[in-house]
PDB file of C-alpha atoms in Angstrom:
ATOM      1  CA  MET A  31     -19.117 -17.403 283.809  1.00 59.00           C
ATOM      2  CA  ASN A  32     -16.491 -15.499 284.568  1.00 76.00           C
ATOM      3  CA  ILE A  33     -13.639 -13.906 282.500  1.00 79.00           C
ATOM      4  CA  GLU A  34     -11.064 -16.261 282.698  1.00 77.00           C
ATOM      5  CA  GLU A  35     -13.506 -19.112 281.633  1.00 79.00           C
ATOM      6  CA  THR A  36     -14.655 -16.988 278.911  1.00 75.00           C
ATOM      7  CA  GLU A  37     -10.664 -16.516 277.705  1.00 76.00           C
ATOM      8  CA  PHE A  38     -10.154 -20.726 278.276  1.00 76.00           C
ATOM      9  CA  GLN A  39     -12.567 -21.540 276.205  1.00 76.00           C
ATOM     10  CA  LEU A  40     -11.617 -19.388 273.250  1.00 69.00           C
ATOM     11  CA  LYS A  41      -8.397 -20.448 273.831  1.00 72.00           C
ATOM     12  CA  LYS A  42      -9.604 -24.239 273.925  1.00 71.00           C
ATOM     13  CA  MET A  43     -11.539 -23.486 270.594  1.00 73.00           C
ATOM     14  CA  ARG A  44      -8.679 -22.182 268.817  1.00 72.00           C
ATOM     15  CA  LEU A  45      -9.783 -18.603 268.670  1.00 71.00           C
ATOM     16  CA  PRO A  46      -6.440 -16.778 269.747  1.00 74.00           C
ATOM     17  CA  ARG A  47      -6.871 -13.539 267.744  1.00 74.00           C
ATOM     18  CA  MET A  48     -10.856 -12.838 269.284  1.00 72.00           C
ATOM     19  CA  ARG A  49      -9.297 -14.069 272.788  1.00 80.00           C
ATOM     20  CA  GLU A  50      -6.696 -10.936 272.253  1.00 77.00           C
ATOM     21  CA  GLU A  51      -8.926  -8.450 271.277  1.00 76.00           C
ATOM     22  CA  TYR A  52     -11.634  -9.507 273.633  1.00 74.00           C
ATOM     23  CA  ALA A  53      -8.479  -9.120 276.661  1.00 79.00           C
ATOM     24  CA  ARG A  54      -7.820  -5.459 274.424  1.00 82.00           C
ATOM     25  CA  GLN A  55     -11.147  -4.100 274.326  1.00 79.00           C
ATOM     26  CA  ARG A  56     -11.540  -4.903 278.277  1.00 78.00           C
ATOM     27  CA  LYS A  57      -8.547  -2.857 279.153  1.00 81.00           C
ATOM     28  CA  ASP A  58      -9.370   0.171 276.771  1.00 79.00           C
ATOM     29  CA  PRO A  59     -11.461   2.463 278.882  1.00 84.00           C
ATOM     30  CA  LYS A  60     -12.906   3.729 275.202  1.00 82.00           C
ATOM     31  CA  TYR A  61     -14.718   0.551 274.592  1.00 80.00           C
ATOM     32  CA  GLN A  62     -17.099   1.093 277.874  1.00 80.00           C
ATOM     33  CA  ASN A  63     -19.391   3.392 275.761  1.00 79.00           C
ATOM     34  CA  ILE A  64     -19.227   1.142 272.858  1.00 85.00           C
ATOM     35  CA  SER A  65     -22.732  -0.846 272.570  1.00 83.00           C
ATOM     36  CA  PHE A  66     -22.168  -5.034 272.676  1.00 80.00           C
ATOM     37  CA  ASP A  67     -23.111  -5.711 268.747  1.00 80.00           C
ATOM     38  CA  GLU A  68     -20.516  -2.995 267.763  1.00 80.00           C
ATOM     39  CA  ARG A  69     -17.717  -4.889 270.163  1.00 78.00           C
ATOM     40  CA  PHE A  70     -18.365  -8.050 269.381  1.00 81.00           C
ATOM     41  CA  ALA A  71     -18.324  -7.430 265.572  1.00 83.00           C
ATOM     42  CA  GLU A  72     -15.041  -5.709 265.611  1.00 80.00           C
ATOM     43  CA  ILE A  73     -14.076  -8.891 267.785  1.00 76.00           C
ATOM     44  CA  VAL A  74     -15.068 -11.295 265.482  1.00 77.00           C
ATOM     45  CA  SER A  75     -13.384  -8.714 262.395  1.00 80.00           C
ATOM     46  CA  VAL A  76      -9.919  -9.230 263.924  1.00 76.00           C
ATOM     47  CA  GLU A  77     -11.083 -13.185 263.947  1.00 74.00           C
ATOM     48  CA  PHE A  78     -11.831 -13.089 260.527  1.00 73.00           C
ATOM     49  CA  ASP A  79      -9.007 -11.254 259.109  1.00 71.00           C
ATOM     50  CA  THR A  80      -5.959 -13.569 260.412  1.00 71.00           C
ATOM     51  CA  ARG A  81      -7.761 -16.665 259.257  1.00 68.00           C
ATOM     52  CA  THR A  82      -8.208 -14.673 256.049  1.00 73.00           C
ATOM     53  CA  SER A  83      -4.570 -13.776 256.036  1.00 72.00           C
ATOM     54  CA  ASN A  84      -3.658 -17.269 257.323  1.00 77.00           C
ATOM     55  CA  SER A  85      -5.433 -19.085 254.418  1.00 83.00           C
ATOM     56  CA  VAL A  86      -3.448 -16.909 252.052  1.00 86.00           C
ATOM     57  CA  GLU A  87      -0.517 -17.410 253.172  1.00 88.00           C
ATOM     58  CA  LYS A  88      -0.974 -21.088 252.859  1.00 92.00           C
ATOM     59  CA  LEU A  89      -2.391 -20.785 249.475  1.00 94.00           C
ATOM     60  CA  ILE A  90       0.834 -18.831 248.253  1.00 95.00           C
ATOM     61  CA  ASN A  91       3.325 -20.724 249.668  1.00 93.00           C
ATOM     62  CA  LYS A  92       1.590 -23.905 248.456  1.00 95.00           C
ATOM     63  CA  ALA A  93       1.774 -22.630 245.118  1.00 96.00           C
ATOM     64  CA  THR A  94       5.574 -23.205 244.599  1.00 95.00           C
ATOM     65  CA  PHE A  95       5.836 -20.011 242.790  1.00 96.00           C
ATOM     66  CA  TYR A  96       9.171 -18.755 241.243  1.00 94.00           C
ATOM     67  CA  ASP A  97       8.364 -14.895 243.145  1.00 94.00           C
ATOM     68  CA  SER A  98       5.724 -15.288 245.905  1.00 93.00           C
ATOM     69  CA  THR A  99       6.580 -11.345 246.513  1.00 93.00           C
ATOM     70  CA  ALA A 100       4.824 -10.674 242.813  1.00 95.00           C
ATOM     71  CA  SER A 101       2.283  -8.437 242.849  1.00 94.00           C
ATOM     72  CA  LEU A 102      -0.074  -6.361 239.878  1.00 94.00           C
ATOM     73  CA  GLU A 103       0.335  -3.701 241.543  1.00 93.00           C
ATOM     74  CA  ASP A 104       4.203  -3.346 241.084  1.00 92.00           C
ATOM     75  CA  VAL A 105       3.995  -4.179 237.347  1.00 92.00           C
ATOM     76  CA  ASN A 106       6.118  -2.311 235.488  1.00 89.00           C
ATOM     77  CA  TYR A 107       4.175  -0.378 232.446  1.00 90.00           C
ATOM     78  CA  LYS A 108       7.621   0.952 230.477  1.00 88.00           C
ATOM     79  CA  PRO A 109       5.815   1.924 227.340  1.00 88.00           C
ATOM     80  CA  GLU A 110       8.669  -0.134 225.485  1.00 87.00           C
ATOM     81  CA  ARG A 111       7.333  -2.999 227.316  1.00 87.00           C
ATOM     82  CA  LYS A 112       4.121  -2.427 225.233  1.00 89.00           C
ATOM     83  CA  LEU A 113       2.064  -3.686 227.943  1.00 91.00           C
ATOM     84  CA  ASP A 114      -1.797  -2.851 228.397  1.00 93.00           C
ATOM     85  CA  PRO A 115      -2.687  -1.658 231.997  1.00 94.00           C
ATOM     86  CA  LYS A 116      -6.718  -2.111 231.106  1.00 95.00           C
ATOM     87  CA  LEU A 117      -6.276  -5.538 230.230  1.00 96.00           C
ATOM     88  CA  VAL A 118      -4.019  -6.583 233.651  1.00 95.00           C
ATOM     89  CA  GLU A 119      -7.006  -4.539 235.345  1.00 95.00           C
ATOM     90  CA  GLU A 120      -9.478  -6.643 234.067  1.00 96.00           C
ATOM     91  CA  LEU A 121      -7.411 -10.118 234.535  1.00 97.00           C
ATOM     92  CA  GLY A 122      -6.246  -8.740 238.132  1.00 95.00           C
ATOM     93  CA  THR A 123     -11.005  -8.810 238.618  1.00 96.00           C
ATOM     94  CA  ASN A 124      -9.796 -12.635 238.243  1.00 96.00           C
ATOM     95  CA  GLU A 125     -13.146 -13.005 236.141  1.00 97.00           C
ATOM     96  CA  TYR A 126     -11.346 -14.978 233.653  1.00 97.00           C
ATOM     97  CA  ILE A 127     -10.631 -17.869 236.307  1.00 97.00           C
ATOM     98  CA  ASN A 128     -14.613 -17.811 237.372  1.00 96.00           C
ATOM     99  CA  GLN A 129     -15.311 -18.155 233.599  1.00 97.00           C
ATOM    100  CA  HIS A 130     -12.694 -20.699 233.157  1.00 97.00           C
ATOM    101  CA  LEU A 131     -10.695 -18.911 230.347  1.00 97.00           C
ATOM    102  CA  ASN A 132      -6.629 -18.952 230.110  1.00 97.00           C
ATOM    103  CA  ILE A 133      -3.702 -16.340 229.312  1.00 97.00           C
ATOM    104  CA  ILE A 134      -0.908 -17.004 227.345  1.00 97.00           C
ATOM    105  CA  VAL A 135       2.362 -14.673 228.093  1.00 96.00           C
ATOM    106  CA  ILE A 136       4.688 -14.651 225.294  1.00 95.00           C
ATOM    107  CA  GLY A 137       8.021 -12.723 225.316  1.00 92.00           C
ATOM    108  CA  ALA A 138      11.752 -13.281 224.863  1.00 89.00           C
ATOM    109  CA  SER A 139      13.666 -14.384 228.117  1.00 85.00           C
ATOM    110  CA  GLY A 140      13.942 -11.975 230.786  1.00 84.00           C
ATOM    111  CA  CYS A 141      11.130  -9.683 229.546  1.00 87.00           C
ATOM    112  CA  GLY A 142       9.107 -10.498 232.621  1.00 90.00           C
ATOM    113  CA  LYS A 143       6.693 -13.427 231.548  1.00 93.00           C
ATOM    114  CA  THR A 144       7.067 -15.322 234.701  1.00 94.00           C
ATOM    115  CA  TRP A 145       7.143 -12.334 237.026  1.00 95.00           C
ATOM    116  CA  LEU A 146       4.038 -11.669 236.004  1.00 96.00           C
ATOM    117  CA  SER A 147       2.019 -14.606 235.430  1.00 96.00           C
ATOM    118  CA  CYS A 148       3.549 -15.087 239.371  1.00 97.00           C
ATOM    119  CA  ALA A 149       1.674 -11.849 240.006  1.00 96.00           C
ATOM    120  CA  PHE A 150      -1.656 -13.455 238.656  1.00 97.00           C
ATOM    121  CA  GLY A 151      -1.309 -16.385 240.586  1.00 97.00           C
ATOM    122  CA  VAL A 152      -0.357 -13.989 243.721  1.00 96.00           C
ATOM    123  CA  ASN A 153      -3.147 -11.732 242.966  1.00 95.00           C
ATOM    124  CA  ALA A 154      -5.718 -15.539 242.483  1.00 96.00           C
ATOM    125  CA  CYS A 155      -4.733 -16.334 245.715  1.00 95.00           C
ATOM    126  CA  ARG A 156      -5.596 -13.724 247.534  1.00 90.00           C
ATOM    127  CA  SER A 157      -8.991 -14.323 246.377  1.00 91.00           C
ATOM    128  CA  GLN A 158      -8.962 -17.497 248.049  1.00 91.00           C
ATOM    129  CA  TYR A 159      -8.300 -19.665 244.772  1.00 96.00           C
ATOM    130  CA  LYS A 160      -5.583 -22.805 244.819  1.00 97.00           C
ATOM    131  CA  VAL A 161      -3.003 -22.130 242.296  1.00 97.00           C
ATOM    132  CA  LYS A 162       0.005 -24.400 241.058  1.00 97.00           C
ATOM    133  CA  TYR A 163       3.161 -23.047 239.279  1.00 98.00           C
ATOM    134  CA  ILE A 164       5.268 -25.436 237.975  1.00 97.00           C
ATOM    135  CA  ARG A 165       7.615 -25.320 234.874  1.00 97.00           C
ATOM    136  CA  LEU A 166       7.095 -27.461 231.763  1.00 96.00           C
ATOM    137  CA  PRO A 167       9.965 -29.543 231.551  1.00 95.00           C
ATOM    138  CA  GLU A 168       9.504 -29.847 235.799  1.00 96.00           C
ATOM    139  CA  LEU A 169       5.660 -31.397 234.696  1.00 96.00           C
ATOM    140  CA  PHE A 170       7.111 -33.565 231.919  1.00 95.00           C
ATOM    141  CA  SER A 171       9.381 -35.243 234.272  1.00 95.00           C
ATOM    142  CA  GLU A 172       6.974 -35.551 237.037  1.00 96.00           C
ATOM    143  CA  PHE A 173       4.553 -37.015 234.656  1.00 96.00           C
ATOM    144  CA  GLU A 174       7.446 -40.182 233.989  1.00 95.00           C
ATOM    145  CA  ALA A 175       7.856 -40.633 237.754  1.00 96.00           C
ATOM    146  CA  LYS A 176       4.137 -40.975 238.834  1.00 96.00           C
ATOM    147  CA  LYS A 177       3.915 -43.487 235.867  1.00 95.00           C
ATOM    148  CA  ILE A 178       6.230 -45.406 237.033  1.00 95.00           C
ATOM    149  CA  GLN A 179       5.448 -45.519 240.387  1.00 96.00           C
ATOM    150  CA  ASN A 180       1.206 -46.144 239.240  1.00 95.00           C
ATOM    151  CA  GLN A 181       0.088 -42.714 240.195  1.00 96.00           C
ATOM    152  CA  TYR A 182      -0.150 -40.902 237.252  1.00 95.00           C
ATOM    153  CA  ARG A 183      -3.940 -40.827 237.475  1.00 95.00           C
ATOM    154  CA  GLN A 184      -3.832 -40.031 240.575  1.00 95.00           C
ATOM    155  CA  TYR A 185      -1.260 -36.830 239.725  1.00 96.00           C
ATOM    156  CA  LEU A 186      -3.471 -36.006 236.769  1.00 95.00           C
ATOM    157  CA  LYS A 187      -6.988 -35.446 239.200  1.00 95.00           C
ATOM    158  CA  GLN A 188      -4.969 -33.708 241.971  1.00 95.00           C
ATOM    159  CA  LEU A 189      -3.838 -31.418 238.757  1.00 96.00           C
ATOM    160  CA  GLN A 190      -7.510 -30.879 238.064  1.00 95.00           C
ATOM    161  CA  LYS A 191      -7.943 -29.612 241.091  1.00 94.00           C
ATOM    162  CA  TYR A 192      -6.134 -26.461 240.693  1.00 97.00           C
ATOM    163  CA  ASP A 193      -7.951 -23.289 239.695  1.00 97.00           C
ATOM    164  CA  LEU A 194      -5.233 -21.942 238.582  1.00 98.00           C
ATOM    165  CA  LEU A 195      -2.456 -23.713 237.036  1.00 98.00           C
ATOM    166  CA  ILE A 196       0.831 -21.874 235.459  1.00 98.00           C
ATOM    167  CA  LEU A 197       2.896 -23.638 233.111  1.00 97.00           C
ATOM    168  CA  ASP A 198       6.381 -21.557 232.804  1.00 96.00           C
ATOM    169  CA  GLU A 199       8.830 -22.411 229.778  1.00 95.00           C
ATOM    170  CA  PHE A 200       6.059 -24.033 227.653  1.00 94.00           C
ATOM    171  CA  LEU A 201       7.243 -25.543 224.798  1.00 92.00           C
ATOM    172  CA  LEU A 202      11.078 -24.253 225.166  1.00 87.00           C
ATOM    173  CA  VAL A 203      12.071 -26.959 223.105  1.00 83.00           C
ATOM    174  CA  SER A 204      10.398 -29.734 220.870  1.00 82.00           C
ATOM    175  CA  THR A 205       8.481 -32.191 222.672  1.00 88.00           C
ATOM    176  CA  GLU A 206       8.787 -35.892 222.643  1.00 91.00           C
ATOM    177  CA  GLU A 207       5.455 -38.097 221.702  1.00 93.00           C
ATOM    178  CA  ASN A 208       4.728 -39.101 225.338  1.00 94.00           C
ATOM    179  CA  ASP A 209       4.948 -35.336 226.359  1.00 94.00           C
ATOM    180  CA  ARG A 210       2.703 -34.229 223.900  1.00 94.00           C
ATOM    181  CA  ASN A 211       0.445 -37.168 224.736  1.00 95.00           C
ATOM    182  CA  ASN A 212       0.347 -36.194 228.420  1.00 95.00           C
ATOM    183  CA  LEU A 213      -0.058 -32.306 228.027  1.00 96.00           C
ATOM    184  CA  LEU A 214      -3.047 -33.312 226.335  1.00 95.00           C
ATOM    185  CA  GLU A 215      -4.396 -35.220 228.949  1.00 95.00           C
ATOM    186  CA  LEU A 216      -4.163 -32.507 230.945  1.00 96.00           C
ATOM    187  CA  ILE A 217      -5.619 -29.347 229.012  1.00 95.00           C
ATOM    188  CA  GLU A 218      -8.094 -31.733 227.981  1.00 95.00           C
ATOM    189  CA  SER A 219      -9.372 -32.450 231.761  1.00 95.00           C
ATOM    190  CA  ARG A 220      -9.300 -28.438 232.577  1.00 95.00           C
ATOM    191  CA  THR A 221     -10.730 -27.476 229.232  1.00 94.00           C
ATOM    192  CA  ASN A 222     -13.922 -24.950 230.206  1.00 94.00           C
ATOM    193  CA  LYS A 223     -13.144 -26.351 234.038  1.00 95.00           C
ATOM    194  CA  LYS A 224     -10.539 -24.478 235.257  1.00 97.00           C
ATOM    195  CA  SER A 225      -7.497 -21.723 233.640  1.00 98.00           C
ATOM    196  CA  THR A 226      -4.172 -22.049 232.987  1.00 98.00           C
ATOM    197  CA  ILE A 227      -1.419 -19.404 232.410  1.00 98.00           C
ATOM    198  CA  PHE A 228       1.264 -20.493 229.653  1.00 97.00           C
ATOM    199  CA  CYS A 229       4.348 -18.984 229.602  1.00 96.00           C
ATOM    200  CA  SER A 230       6.459 -18.755 226.753  1.00 95.00           C
ATOM    201  CA  GLN A 231       9.236 -17.480 224.491  1.00 92.00           C
ATOM    202  CA  TRP A 232       6.962 -18.602 221.547  1.00 90.00           C
ATOM    203  CA  THR A 233       4.096 -17.338 220.059  1.00 89.00           C
ATOM    204  CA  PRO A 234       1.086 -20.430 219.472  1.00 89.00           C
ATOM    205  CA  GLU A 235       1.847 -20.312 215.888  1.00 87.00           C
ATOM    206  CA  GLY A 236       5.448 -21.471 216.593  1.00 88.00           C
ATOM    207  CA  TRP A 237       3.864 -24.118 219.044  1.00 92.00           C
ATOM    208  CA  HIS A 238       2.586 -26.206 216.467  1.00 90.00           C
ATOM    209  CA  GLU A 239       5.875 -27.405 215.136  1.00 90.00           C
ATOM    210  CA  ARG A 240       7.450 -27.876 218.455  1.00 90.00           C
ATOM    211  CA  LEU A 241       4.155 -30.174 219.177  1.00 91.00           C
ATOM    212  CA  GLY A 242       5.040 -32.831 216.417  1.00 89.00           C
ATOM    213  CA  ALA A 243       3.049 -30.613 213.737  1.00 84.00           C
ATOM    214  CA  GLY A 244       0.458 -33.564 213.800  1.00 91.00           C
ATOM    215  CA  PRO A 245      -3.212 -34.100 215.405  1.00 94.00           C
ATOM    216  CA  VAL A 246      -2.035 -34.050 218.909  1.00 94.00           C
ATOM    217  CA  ALA A 247      -0.514 -30.640 217.965  1.00 93.00           C
ATOM    218  CA  ASP A 248      -4.154 -29.486 216.466  1.00 94.00           C
ATOM    219  CA  ALA A 249      -5.806 -30.822 218.909  1.00 94.00           C
ATOM    220  CA  ILE A 250      -3.929 -28.608 222.023  1.00 94.00           C
ATOM    221  CA  LEU A 251      -4.045 -25.495 220.088  1.00 94.00           C
ATOM    222  CA  ASP A 252      -7.319 -26.070 219.379  1.00 93.00           C
ATOM    223  CA  ARG A 253      -8.549 -26.121 223.010  1.00 93.00           C
ATOM    224  CA  VAL A 254      -5.730 -23.535 224.188  1.00 94.00           C
ATOM    225  CA  VAL A 255      -6.009 -20.635 221.803  1.00 91.00           C
ATOM    226  CA  ASN A 256      -9.458 -20.182 221.426  1.00 88.00           C
ATOM    227  CA  SER A 257     -10.003 -20.221 225.182  1.00 92.00           C
ATOM    228  CA  SER A 258      -7.090 -17.790 225.855  1.00 95.00           C
ATOM    229  CA  TYR A 259      -6.334 -13.852 226.701  1.00 96.00           C
ATOM    230  CA  ARG A 260      -2.567 -13.084 224.756  1.00 96.00           C
ATOM    231  CA  ILE A 261      -0.453 -10.932 226.424  1.00 96.00           C
ATOM    232  CA  GLU A 262       3.199 -10.484 224.275  1.00 93.00           C
ATOM    233  CA  LEU A 263       5.453  -8.510 226.142  1.00 93.00           C
ATOM    234  CA  TYR A 264       8.363  -6.446 224.450  1.00 88.00           C
ATOM    235  CA  GLY A 265      11.835  -4.725 225.087  1.00 76.00           C
ATOM    236  CA  ASN A 266      14.973  -5.587 226.343  1.00 70.00           C
ATOM    237  CA  SER A 267      15.705  -8.018 229.151  1.00 65.00           C
ATOM    238  CA  LEU A 268      14.789  -6.804 232.488  1.00 67.00           C
ATOM    239  CA  ARG A 269      17.456  -8.922 234.597  1.00 59.00           C
ATOM    240  CA  GLU A 270      19.601  -6.062 234.076  1.00 58.00           C
ATOM    241  CA  ASP A 271      17.369  -3.617 235.275  1.00 60.00           C
ATOM    242  CA  TYR A 272      16.708  -5.809 238.464  1.00 52.00           C
ATOM    243  CA  SER A 273      19.962  -7.232 238.785  1.00 51.00           C
ATOM    244  CA  LYS A 274      21.989  -7.284 242.328  1.00 49.00           C
ATOM    245  CA  VAL A 275      25.198  -6.929 240.545  1.00 43.00           C
ATOM    246  CA  LYS A 276      25.234  -3.400 239.435  1.00 44.00           C
ATOM    247  CA  LYS A 277      27.880  -2.703 236.202  1.00 45.00           C
ATOM    248  CA  GLU A 278      30.113   0.509 237.155  1.00 42.00           C
TER     249      GLU A 278
END
């Protein structure tokens, strides 16, 4: 088999980076003194890294993050935020996902809840976990639309498959009975099976009233609070610090 045939076959098998690396090594004199095993390992490594990178990019795009550039390496640890670096580092291992635990991120508007949650989500995508970001009001609207389309159960099963589900604007306002029942079904389907991040301006102690203060509220809180890490963010709004429109 000649070189042209090898390159043609690599192209047909959709191995573009392996084909490029193979061509590069043939033109580089330094590889003449390197063993076949070492050269082949390097070629495979290039293809593997490319595929992993492409896979991560697809996972991030499908997650529909509010901010897909958020990264745990860029977390703001200003003292007034009272954010524990050790806890962030621990959660950055994604072990909580393996253990099917949750995270509750609490703080006032503008304190960085959404950004931090997206950073955890992007970090999970980098480890090949399937992630979905959605605002709770948007989720409630989706549930109602799916019921009209007779696709409610199908949509619920789809949400069950995500390794990490990020629910932003969680219980920002009080809920209707239908919304509470839908939320309970979702949380019940994921409890001890998958992980969820809840972003809220209210602490769990304030959730009970917004969930109707009844048995459904009790059931939701019991499933969430007892299996969640808790992060409370303090300090002034970060929007002024990161605003593109600077005040004089």
